[in-house]
mmCIF file of C-alpha atoms in Angstrom:
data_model
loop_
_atom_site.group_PDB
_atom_site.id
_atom_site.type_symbol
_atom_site.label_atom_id
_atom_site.label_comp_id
_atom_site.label_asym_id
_atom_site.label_seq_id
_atom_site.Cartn_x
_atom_site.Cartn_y
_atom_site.Cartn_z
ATOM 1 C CA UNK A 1 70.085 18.213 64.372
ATOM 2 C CA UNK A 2 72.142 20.193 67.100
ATOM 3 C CA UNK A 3 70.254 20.395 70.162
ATOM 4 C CA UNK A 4 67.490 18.182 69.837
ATOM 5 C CA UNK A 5 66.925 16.011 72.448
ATOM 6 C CA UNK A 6 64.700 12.947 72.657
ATOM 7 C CA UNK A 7 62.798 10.834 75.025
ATOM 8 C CA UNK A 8 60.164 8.596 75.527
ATOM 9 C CA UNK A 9 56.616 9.308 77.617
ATOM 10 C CA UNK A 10 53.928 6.829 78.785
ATOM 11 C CA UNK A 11 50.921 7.738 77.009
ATOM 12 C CA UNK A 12 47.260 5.288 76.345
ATOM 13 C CA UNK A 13 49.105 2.561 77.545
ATOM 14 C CA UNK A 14 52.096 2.674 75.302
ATOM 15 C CA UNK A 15 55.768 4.666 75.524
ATOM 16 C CA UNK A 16 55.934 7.079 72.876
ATOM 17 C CA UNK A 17 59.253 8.407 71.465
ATOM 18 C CA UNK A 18 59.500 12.020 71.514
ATOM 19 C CA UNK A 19 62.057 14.592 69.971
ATOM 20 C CA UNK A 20 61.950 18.019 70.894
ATOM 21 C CA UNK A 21 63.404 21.242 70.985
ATOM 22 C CA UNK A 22 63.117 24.959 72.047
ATOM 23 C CA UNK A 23 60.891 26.777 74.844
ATOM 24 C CA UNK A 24 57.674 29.107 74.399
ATOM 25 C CA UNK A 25 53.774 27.702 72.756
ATOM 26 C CA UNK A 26 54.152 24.230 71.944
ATOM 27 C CA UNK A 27 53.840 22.833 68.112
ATOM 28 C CA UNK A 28 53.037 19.589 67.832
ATOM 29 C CA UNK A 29 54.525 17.876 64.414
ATOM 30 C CA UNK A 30 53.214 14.667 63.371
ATOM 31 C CA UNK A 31 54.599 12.884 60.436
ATOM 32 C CA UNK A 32 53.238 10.217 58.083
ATOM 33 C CA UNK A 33 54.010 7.039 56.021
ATOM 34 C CA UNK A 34 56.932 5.657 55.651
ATOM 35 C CA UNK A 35 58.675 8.616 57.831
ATOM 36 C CA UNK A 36 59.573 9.573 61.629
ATOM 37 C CA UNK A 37 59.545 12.744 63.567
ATOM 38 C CA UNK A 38 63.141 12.584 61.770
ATOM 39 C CA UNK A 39 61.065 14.118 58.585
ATOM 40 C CA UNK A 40 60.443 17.225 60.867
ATOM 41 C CA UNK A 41 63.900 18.116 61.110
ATOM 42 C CA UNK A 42 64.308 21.214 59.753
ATOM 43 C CA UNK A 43 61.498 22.370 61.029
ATOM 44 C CA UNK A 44 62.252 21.551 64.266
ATOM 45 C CA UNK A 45 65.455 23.228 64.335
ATOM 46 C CA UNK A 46 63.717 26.359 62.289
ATOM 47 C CA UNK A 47 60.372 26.585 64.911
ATOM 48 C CA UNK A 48 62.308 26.578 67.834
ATOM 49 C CA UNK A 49 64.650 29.431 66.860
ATOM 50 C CA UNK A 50 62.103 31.208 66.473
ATOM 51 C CA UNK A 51 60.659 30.871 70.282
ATOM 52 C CA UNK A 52 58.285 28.143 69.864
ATOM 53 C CA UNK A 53 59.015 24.688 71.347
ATOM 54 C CA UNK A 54 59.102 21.772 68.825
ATOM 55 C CA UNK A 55 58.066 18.311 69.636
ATOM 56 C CA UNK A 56 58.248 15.557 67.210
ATOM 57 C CA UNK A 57 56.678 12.103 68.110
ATOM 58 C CA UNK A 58 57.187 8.770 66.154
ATOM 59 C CA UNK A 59 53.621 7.783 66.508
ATOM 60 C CA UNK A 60 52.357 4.452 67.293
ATOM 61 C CA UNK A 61 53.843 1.779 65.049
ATOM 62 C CA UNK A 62 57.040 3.929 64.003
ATOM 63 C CA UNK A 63 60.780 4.397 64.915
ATOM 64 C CA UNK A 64 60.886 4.128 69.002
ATOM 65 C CA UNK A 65 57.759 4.053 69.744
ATOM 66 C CA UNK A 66 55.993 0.621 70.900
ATOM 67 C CA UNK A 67 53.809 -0.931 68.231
ATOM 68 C CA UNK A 68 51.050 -2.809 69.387
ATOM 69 C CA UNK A 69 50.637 -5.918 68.019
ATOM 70 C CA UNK A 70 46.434 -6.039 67.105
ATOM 71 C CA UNK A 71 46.112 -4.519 63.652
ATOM 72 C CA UNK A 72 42.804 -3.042 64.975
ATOM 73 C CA UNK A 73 44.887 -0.738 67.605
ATOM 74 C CA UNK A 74 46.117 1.767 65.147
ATOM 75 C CA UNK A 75 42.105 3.678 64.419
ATOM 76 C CA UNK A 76 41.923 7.345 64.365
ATOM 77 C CA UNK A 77 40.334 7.194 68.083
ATOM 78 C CA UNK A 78 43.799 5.489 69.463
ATOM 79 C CA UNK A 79 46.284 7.552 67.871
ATOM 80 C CA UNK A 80 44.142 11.369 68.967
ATOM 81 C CA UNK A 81 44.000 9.250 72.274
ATOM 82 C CA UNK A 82 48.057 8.574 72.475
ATOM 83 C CA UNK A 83 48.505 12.818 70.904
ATOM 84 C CA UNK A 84 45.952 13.821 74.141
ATOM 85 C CA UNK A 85 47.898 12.301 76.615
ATOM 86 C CA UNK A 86 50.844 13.574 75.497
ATOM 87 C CA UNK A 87 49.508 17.364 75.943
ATOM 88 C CA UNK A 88 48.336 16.162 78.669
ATOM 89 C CA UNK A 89 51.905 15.281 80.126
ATOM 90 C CA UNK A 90 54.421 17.613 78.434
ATOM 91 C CA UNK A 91 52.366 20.620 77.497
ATOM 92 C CA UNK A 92 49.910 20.904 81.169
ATOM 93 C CA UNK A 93 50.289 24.223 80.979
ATOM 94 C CA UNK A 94 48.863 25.033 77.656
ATOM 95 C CA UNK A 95 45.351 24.856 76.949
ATOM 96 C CA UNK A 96 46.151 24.739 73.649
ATOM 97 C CA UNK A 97 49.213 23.886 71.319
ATOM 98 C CA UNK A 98 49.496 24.717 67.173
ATOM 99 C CA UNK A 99 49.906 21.500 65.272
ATOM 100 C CA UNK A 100 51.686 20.945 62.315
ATOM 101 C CA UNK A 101 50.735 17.413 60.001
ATOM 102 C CA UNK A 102 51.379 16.048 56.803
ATOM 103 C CA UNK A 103 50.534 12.584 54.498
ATOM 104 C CA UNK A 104 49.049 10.317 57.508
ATOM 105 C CA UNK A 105 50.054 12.558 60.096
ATOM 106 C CA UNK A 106 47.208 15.169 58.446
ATOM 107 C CA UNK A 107 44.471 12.555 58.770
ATOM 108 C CA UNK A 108 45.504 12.083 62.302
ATOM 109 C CA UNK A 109 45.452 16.038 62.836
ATOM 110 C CA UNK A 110 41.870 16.266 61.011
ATOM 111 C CA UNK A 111 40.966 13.757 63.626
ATOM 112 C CA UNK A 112 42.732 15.380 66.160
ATOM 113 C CA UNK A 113 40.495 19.177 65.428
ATOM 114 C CA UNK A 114 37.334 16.992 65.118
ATOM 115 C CA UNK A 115 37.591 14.680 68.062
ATOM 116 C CA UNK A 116 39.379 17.553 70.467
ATOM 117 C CA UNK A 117 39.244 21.244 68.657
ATOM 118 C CA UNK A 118 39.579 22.135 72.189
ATOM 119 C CA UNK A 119 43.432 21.239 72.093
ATOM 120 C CA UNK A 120 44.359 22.978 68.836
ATOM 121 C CA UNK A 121 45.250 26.874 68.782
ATOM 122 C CA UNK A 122 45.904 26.898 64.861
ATOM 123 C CA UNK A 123 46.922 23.910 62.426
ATOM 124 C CA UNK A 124 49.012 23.807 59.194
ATOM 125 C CA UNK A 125 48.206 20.547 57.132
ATOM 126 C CA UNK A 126 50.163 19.622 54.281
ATOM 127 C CA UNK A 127 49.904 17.215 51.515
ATOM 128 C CA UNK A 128 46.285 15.659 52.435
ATOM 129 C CA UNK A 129 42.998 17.564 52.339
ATOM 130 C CA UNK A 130 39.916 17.063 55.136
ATOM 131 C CA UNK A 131 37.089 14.784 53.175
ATOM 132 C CA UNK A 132 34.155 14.057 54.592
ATOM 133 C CA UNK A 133 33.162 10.566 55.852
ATOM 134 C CA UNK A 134 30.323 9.416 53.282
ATOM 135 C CA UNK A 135 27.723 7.337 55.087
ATOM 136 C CA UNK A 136 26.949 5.494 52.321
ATOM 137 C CA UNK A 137 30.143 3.589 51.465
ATOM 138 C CA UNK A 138 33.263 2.640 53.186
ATOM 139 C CA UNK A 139 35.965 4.124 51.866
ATOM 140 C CA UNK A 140 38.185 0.669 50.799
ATOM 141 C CA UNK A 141 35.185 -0.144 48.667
ATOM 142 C CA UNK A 142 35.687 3.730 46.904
ATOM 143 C CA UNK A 143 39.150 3.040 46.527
ATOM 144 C CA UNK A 144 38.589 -0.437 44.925
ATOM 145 C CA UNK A 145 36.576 1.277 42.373
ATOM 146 C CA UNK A 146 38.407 4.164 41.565
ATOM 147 C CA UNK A 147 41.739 2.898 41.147
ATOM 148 C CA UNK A 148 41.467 -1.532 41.417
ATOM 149 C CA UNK A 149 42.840 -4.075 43.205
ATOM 150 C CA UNK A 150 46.675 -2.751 42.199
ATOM 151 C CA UNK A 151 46.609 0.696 43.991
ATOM 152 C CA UNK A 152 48.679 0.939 46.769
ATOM 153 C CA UNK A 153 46.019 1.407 49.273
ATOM 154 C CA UNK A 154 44.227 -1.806 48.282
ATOM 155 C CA UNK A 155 48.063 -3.870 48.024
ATOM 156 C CA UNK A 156 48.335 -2.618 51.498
ATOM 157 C CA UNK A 157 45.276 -4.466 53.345
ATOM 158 C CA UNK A 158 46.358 -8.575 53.264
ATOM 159 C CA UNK A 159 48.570 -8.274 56.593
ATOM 160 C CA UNK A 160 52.134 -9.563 56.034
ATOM 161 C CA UNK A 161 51.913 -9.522 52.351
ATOM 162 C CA UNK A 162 53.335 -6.654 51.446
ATOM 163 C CA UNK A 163 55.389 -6.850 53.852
ATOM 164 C CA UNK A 164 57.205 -9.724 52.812
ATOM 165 C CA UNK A 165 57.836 -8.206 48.716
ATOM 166 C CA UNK A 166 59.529 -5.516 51.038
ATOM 167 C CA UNK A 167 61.544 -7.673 52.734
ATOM 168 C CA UNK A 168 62.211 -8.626 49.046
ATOM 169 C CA UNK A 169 62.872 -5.273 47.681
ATOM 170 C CA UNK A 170 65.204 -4.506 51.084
ATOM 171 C CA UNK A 171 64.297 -1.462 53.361
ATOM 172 C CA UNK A 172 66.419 1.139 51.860
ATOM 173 C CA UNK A 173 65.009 0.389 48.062
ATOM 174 C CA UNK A 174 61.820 0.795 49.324
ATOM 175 C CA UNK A 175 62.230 3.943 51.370
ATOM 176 C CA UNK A 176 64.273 5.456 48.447
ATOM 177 C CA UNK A 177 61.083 4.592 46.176
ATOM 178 C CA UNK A 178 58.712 5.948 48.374
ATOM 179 C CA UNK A 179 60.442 9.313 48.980
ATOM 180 C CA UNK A 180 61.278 10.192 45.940
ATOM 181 C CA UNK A 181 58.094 9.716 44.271
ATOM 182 C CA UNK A 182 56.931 12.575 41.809
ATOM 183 C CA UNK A 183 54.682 10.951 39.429
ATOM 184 C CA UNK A 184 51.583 13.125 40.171
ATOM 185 C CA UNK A 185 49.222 9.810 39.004
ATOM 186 C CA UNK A 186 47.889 7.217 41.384
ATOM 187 C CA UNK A 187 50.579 4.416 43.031
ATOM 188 C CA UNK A 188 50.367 1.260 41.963
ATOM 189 C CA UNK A 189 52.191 -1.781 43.362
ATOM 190 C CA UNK A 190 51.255 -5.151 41.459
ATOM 191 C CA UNK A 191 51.961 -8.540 42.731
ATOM 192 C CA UNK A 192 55.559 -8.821 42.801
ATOM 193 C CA UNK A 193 56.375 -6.235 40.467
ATOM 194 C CA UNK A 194 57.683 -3.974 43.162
ATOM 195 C CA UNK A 195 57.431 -0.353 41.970
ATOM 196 C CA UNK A 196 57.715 -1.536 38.541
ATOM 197 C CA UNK A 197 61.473 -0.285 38.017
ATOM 198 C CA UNK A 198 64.486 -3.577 37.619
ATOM 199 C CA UNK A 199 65.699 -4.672 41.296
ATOM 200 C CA UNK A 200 69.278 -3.493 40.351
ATOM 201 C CA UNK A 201 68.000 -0.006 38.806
ATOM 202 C CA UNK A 202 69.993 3.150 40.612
ATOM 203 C CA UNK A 203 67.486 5.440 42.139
ATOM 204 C CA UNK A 204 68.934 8.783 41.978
ATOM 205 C CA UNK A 205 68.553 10.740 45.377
ATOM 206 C CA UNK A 206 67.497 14.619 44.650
ATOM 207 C CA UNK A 207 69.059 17.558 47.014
ATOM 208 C CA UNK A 208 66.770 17.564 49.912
ATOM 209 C CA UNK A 209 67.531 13.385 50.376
ATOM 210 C CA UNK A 210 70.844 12.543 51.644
ATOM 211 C CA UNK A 211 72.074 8.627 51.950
ATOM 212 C CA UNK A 212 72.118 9.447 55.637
ATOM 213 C CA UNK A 213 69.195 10.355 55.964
ATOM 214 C CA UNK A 214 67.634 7.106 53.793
ATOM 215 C CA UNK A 215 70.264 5.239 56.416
ATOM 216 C CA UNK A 216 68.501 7.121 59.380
ATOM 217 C CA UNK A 217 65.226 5.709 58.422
ATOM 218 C CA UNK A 218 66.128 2.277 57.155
ATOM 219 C CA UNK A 219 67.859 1.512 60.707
ATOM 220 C CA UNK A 220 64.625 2.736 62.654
ATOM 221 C CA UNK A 221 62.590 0.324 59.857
ATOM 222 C CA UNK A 222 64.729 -2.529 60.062
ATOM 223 C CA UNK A 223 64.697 -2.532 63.648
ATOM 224 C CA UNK A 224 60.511 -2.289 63.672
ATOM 225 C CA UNK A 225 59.046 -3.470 60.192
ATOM 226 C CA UNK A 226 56.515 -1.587 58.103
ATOM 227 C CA UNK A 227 53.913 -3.398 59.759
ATOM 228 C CA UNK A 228 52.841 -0.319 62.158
ATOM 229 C CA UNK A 229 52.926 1.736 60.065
ATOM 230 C CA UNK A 230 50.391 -0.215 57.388
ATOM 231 C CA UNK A 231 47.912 -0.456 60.154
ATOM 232 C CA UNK A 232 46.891 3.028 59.769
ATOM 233 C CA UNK A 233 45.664 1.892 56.217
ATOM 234 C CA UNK A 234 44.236 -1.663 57.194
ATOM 235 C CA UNK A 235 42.199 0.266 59.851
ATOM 236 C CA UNK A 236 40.562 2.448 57.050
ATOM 237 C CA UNK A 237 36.960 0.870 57.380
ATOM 238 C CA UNK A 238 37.219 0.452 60.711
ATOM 239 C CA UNK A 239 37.515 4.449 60.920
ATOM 240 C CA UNK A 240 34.872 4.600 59.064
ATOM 241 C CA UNK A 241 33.207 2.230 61.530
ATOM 242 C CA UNK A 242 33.527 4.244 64.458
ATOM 243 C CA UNK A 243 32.960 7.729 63.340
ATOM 244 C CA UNK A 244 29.858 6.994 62.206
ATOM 245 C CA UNK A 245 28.570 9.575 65.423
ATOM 246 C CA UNK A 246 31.013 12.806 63.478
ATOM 247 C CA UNK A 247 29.383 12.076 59.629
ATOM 248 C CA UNK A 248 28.570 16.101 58.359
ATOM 249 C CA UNK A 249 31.249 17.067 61.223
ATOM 250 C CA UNK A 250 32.997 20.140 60.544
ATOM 251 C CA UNK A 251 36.435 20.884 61.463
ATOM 252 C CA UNK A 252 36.270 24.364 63.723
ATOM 253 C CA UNK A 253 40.174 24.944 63.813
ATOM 254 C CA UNK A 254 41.682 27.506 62.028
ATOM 255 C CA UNK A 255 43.479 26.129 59.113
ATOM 256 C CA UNK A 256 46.342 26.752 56.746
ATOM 257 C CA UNK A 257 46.335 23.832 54.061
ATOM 258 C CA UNK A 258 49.254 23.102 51.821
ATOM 259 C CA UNK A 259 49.994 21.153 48.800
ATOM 260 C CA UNK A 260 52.101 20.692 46.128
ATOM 261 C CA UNK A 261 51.215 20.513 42.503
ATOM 262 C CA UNK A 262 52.963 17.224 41.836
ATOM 263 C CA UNK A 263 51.793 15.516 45.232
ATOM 264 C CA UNK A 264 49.658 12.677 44.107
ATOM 265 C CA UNK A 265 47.436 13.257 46.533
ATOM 266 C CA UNK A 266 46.391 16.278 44.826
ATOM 267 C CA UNK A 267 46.004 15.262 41.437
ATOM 268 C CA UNK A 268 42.776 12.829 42.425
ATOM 269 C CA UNK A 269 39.734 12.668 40.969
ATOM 270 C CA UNK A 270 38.084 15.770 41.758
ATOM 271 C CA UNK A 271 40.463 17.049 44.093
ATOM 272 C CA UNK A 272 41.694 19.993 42.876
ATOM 273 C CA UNK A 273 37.936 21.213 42.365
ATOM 274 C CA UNK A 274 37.134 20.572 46.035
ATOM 275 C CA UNK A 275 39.994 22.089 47.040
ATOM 276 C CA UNK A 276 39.421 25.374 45.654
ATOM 277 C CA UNK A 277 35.977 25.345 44.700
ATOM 278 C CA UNK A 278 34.355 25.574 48.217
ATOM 279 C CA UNK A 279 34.421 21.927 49.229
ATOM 280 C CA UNK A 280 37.092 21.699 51.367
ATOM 281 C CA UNK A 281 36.052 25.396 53.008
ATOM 282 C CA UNK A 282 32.468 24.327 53.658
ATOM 283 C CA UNK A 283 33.851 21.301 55.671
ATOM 284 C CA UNK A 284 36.952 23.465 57.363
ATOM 285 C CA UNK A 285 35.227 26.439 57.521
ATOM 286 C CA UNK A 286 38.309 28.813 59.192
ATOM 287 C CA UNK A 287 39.975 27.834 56.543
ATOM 288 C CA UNK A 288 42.360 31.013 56.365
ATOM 289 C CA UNK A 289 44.336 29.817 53.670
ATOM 290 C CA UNK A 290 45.594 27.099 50.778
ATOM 291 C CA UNK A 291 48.589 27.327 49.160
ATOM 292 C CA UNK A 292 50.017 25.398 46.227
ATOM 293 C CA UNK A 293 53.270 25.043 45.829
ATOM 294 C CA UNK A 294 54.637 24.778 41.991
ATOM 295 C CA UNK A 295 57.037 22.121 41.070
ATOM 296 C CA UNK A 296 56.725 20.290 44.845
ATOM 297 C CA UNK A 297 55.506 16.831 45.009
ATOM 298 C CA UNK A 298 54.524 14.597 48.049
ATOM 299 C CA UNK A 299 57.786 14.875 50.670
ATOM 300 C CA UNK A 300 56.683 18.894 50.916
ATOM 301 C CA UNK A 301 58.491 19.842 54.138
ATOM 302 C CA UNK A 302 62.161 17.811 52.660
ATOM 303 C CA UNK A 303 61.417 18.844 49.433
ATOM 304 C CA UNK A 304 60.905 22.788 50.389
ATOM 305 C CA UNK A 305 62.212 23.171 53.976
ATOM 306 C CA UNK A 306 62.652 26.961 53.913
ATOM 307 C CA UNK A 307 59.431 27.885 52.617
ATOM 308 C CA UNK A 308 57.152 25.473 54.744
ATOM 309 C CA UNK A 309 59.271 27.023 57.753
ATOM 310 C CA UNK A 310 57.916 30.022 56.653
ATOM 311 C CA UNK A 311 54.578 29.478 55.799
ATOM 312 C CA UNK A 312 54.318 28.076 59.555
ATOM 313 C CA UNK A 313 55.624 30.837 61.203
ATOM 314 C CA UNK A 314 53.827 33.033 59.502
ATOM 315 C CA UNK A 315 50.664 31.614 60.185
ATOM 316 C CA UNK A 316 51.206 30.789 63.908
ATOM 317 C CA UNK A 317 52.234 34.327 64.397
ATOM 318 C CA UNK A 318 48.783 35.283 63.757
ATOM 319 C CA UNK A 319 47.269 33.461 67.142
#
C-alpha cells in the first residue's frame, strides 16, 4: 500500500473518493460488490511500477464516497456519468484511458464502452461477461424464473431487508462470507437463514484474505451500510428501462475478458457456451481475448494477484 495516495473529486454532483498511484496513460479500476478500490491493491501498486498511473475510485454508494440517498440514483447512466467526469477532471489530457473492471464494476465498464467507447483505449473485464439487453423481458423477471424468490439477486430488491439480517449476521461475517465464496452454483440467501452455515461457525480465511484486510472493509461498511451498494441491484429494471435506445448495441472496445472456472458467475445457465461459442464475440466484437483461469473462483484479482497483473500489462502494452 506504500505510496498510494487518496483524495476525493467533485464529480455529477457528488465527491468521489479516489486512490491513486504512479504517472504515464491512466487505468481506470473499478471494483464491485461488497468491495472498494481497496480490492485493487495489488494491482495498483503492480500497474504503476510499471509506468502507468493507477486510479482506484470507491464508486457511488461505497467506502468514501457520498451515497445518495434515492435508490433510483445508482442506474448505469449515473455511475458512466460520475466515471466521465472524473476523466474529465484528473485525466484532461488523455483522450482516452484503459479500464480495468470486475463483478459490478464490469457491468459498469460494459456501460461505460457502450455509452462512451470514445473514452476507453483498451478494457480488461473480469468475472462478468457483456449480455445483451433482451427487449422482451426485464431481467428481475429472468432471474425470478431461473433461480426463485431465494437467489441472492431477488433477496436483494425489498430495501432495508436485507439489510437488517446483515446487521444480524454483523459486517465482518458477512464480508468474510461473501469473499470467500467458491461454490461455483447459484447464491442463495433464504429468509433468515443467513448463508445457511451456524452464526458461531469459523470461516476459515484462504492466503490472499488477511483479517486486516476483512477489518479494512468492515470499517469502510460499518461507517456507510450495504445500502449503496444494493442499489446497483434494485436499479436492475430500471437499467433495463432506460437503455431501451442501446438494445442490439455492440460494444466497439477492444476487450480482454477473464474468468475463473469456479466464479459463479460463470457456471450459469448457458454461460460457458456463450462465452466461447461466439455469443459473447458477436456482441464484443474486438474481443482479442478470454481467458479462464483453473481453480480461481469469484475474488479473481485477490485470489490470483500476480497473474491478473500480468494479463493486464500484457494486454495494455499492445495499445
Amino acid at each position: 500500500m506504500e505510496g498510494i495516495e487518496h483524495r476525493t473529486v467533485k464529480v455529477n454532483g457528488i465527491n468521489m473518493h479516489i486512490a491513486e498511484k504512479g504517472q504515464g496513460p491512466v487505468i481506470l479500476f473499478l471494483h464491485g460488490f461488497p468491495e472498494l478500490w481497496y480490492s485493487w491493491r495489488h494491482q495498483i501498486v503492480a500497474l504503476a511500477s510499471l509506468g502507468y498511473r493507477a486510479v482506484a475510485p470507491d464508486l457511488r454508494g461505497y467506502g468514501d464516497t457520498d451515497a445518495p440517498a434515492d435508490p433510483a440514483s445508482y442506474t448505469s447512466l449515473h455511475v458512466v456519468g460520475d466515471l466521465v467526469a472524473l476523466l474529465d477532471t484528473i485525466a484532461a489530457d488523455q483522450d482516452k484511458v484503459f479500464v480495468v473492471a470486475h463483478d459490478w464494476g464490469a457491468v459498469i465498464a460494459w456501460y461505460l464502452c457502450l455509452y462512451r467507447p470514445d473514452k476507453v483505449k483498451a478494457l480488461v473485464n473480469l468475472s462478468v461477461a457483456f449480455t445483451p439487453r433482451n427487449p422482451k423481458r426485464k431481467p428481475l423477471d429472468s432471474l425470478r424464473a431461473l433461480y426463485g424468490d431465494d437467489y441472492y439477486i431477488c433477496r436483494f430488491q425489498e430495501p432495508g431487508e436485507i439489510e437488517a439480517e446483515f446487521a444480524q449476521i454483523g459486517t465482518a461475517r458477512v464480508l468474510k462470507e461473501f469473499l470467500t465464496y467458491r461454490n461455483p452454483g447459484p447464491l442463495y440467501l433464504p429468509k433468515g437463514k443467513g448463508f445457511g452455515h451456524p452464526p458461531d461457525a469459523p470461516i476459515l480465511l484462504p492466503s490472499w484474505l488477511s483479517e486486516d484486510d476483512i477489518n479494512y472493509y468492515a470499517n469502510k461498511y460499518e461507517k456507510r451500510g450495504f445500502t449503496g451498494g444494493l442499489n446497483y441491484y434494485r436499479d436492475l429494471d430500471l437499467n433495463w428501462e432506460l437503455t431501451a435506445p442501446w438494445t442490439g448495441t455492440q460494444v466497439k472496445v477492444p476487450v480482454k475478458f477473464i474468468v475463473g472456472d469456479l466464479d459463479l458467475t460463470y457456471n450459469g445457465p448457458g454461460v460457458k457456451e456463450y462465452i466461447h461459442k461466439g455469443g459473447l464475440k458477436k456482441y464484443v466484437p474486438f474481443l482479442q481475448e478470454v481467458v479462464v483461469m483453473e481453480g480461481v473462483a469469484h475474488f479473481i484479482q485477490l485470489e490470483r494477484p500476480d497473474e491478473i497483473n500480468k494479463h493486464i500489462y500484457d494486454f495494455f502494452q499492445n495499445f
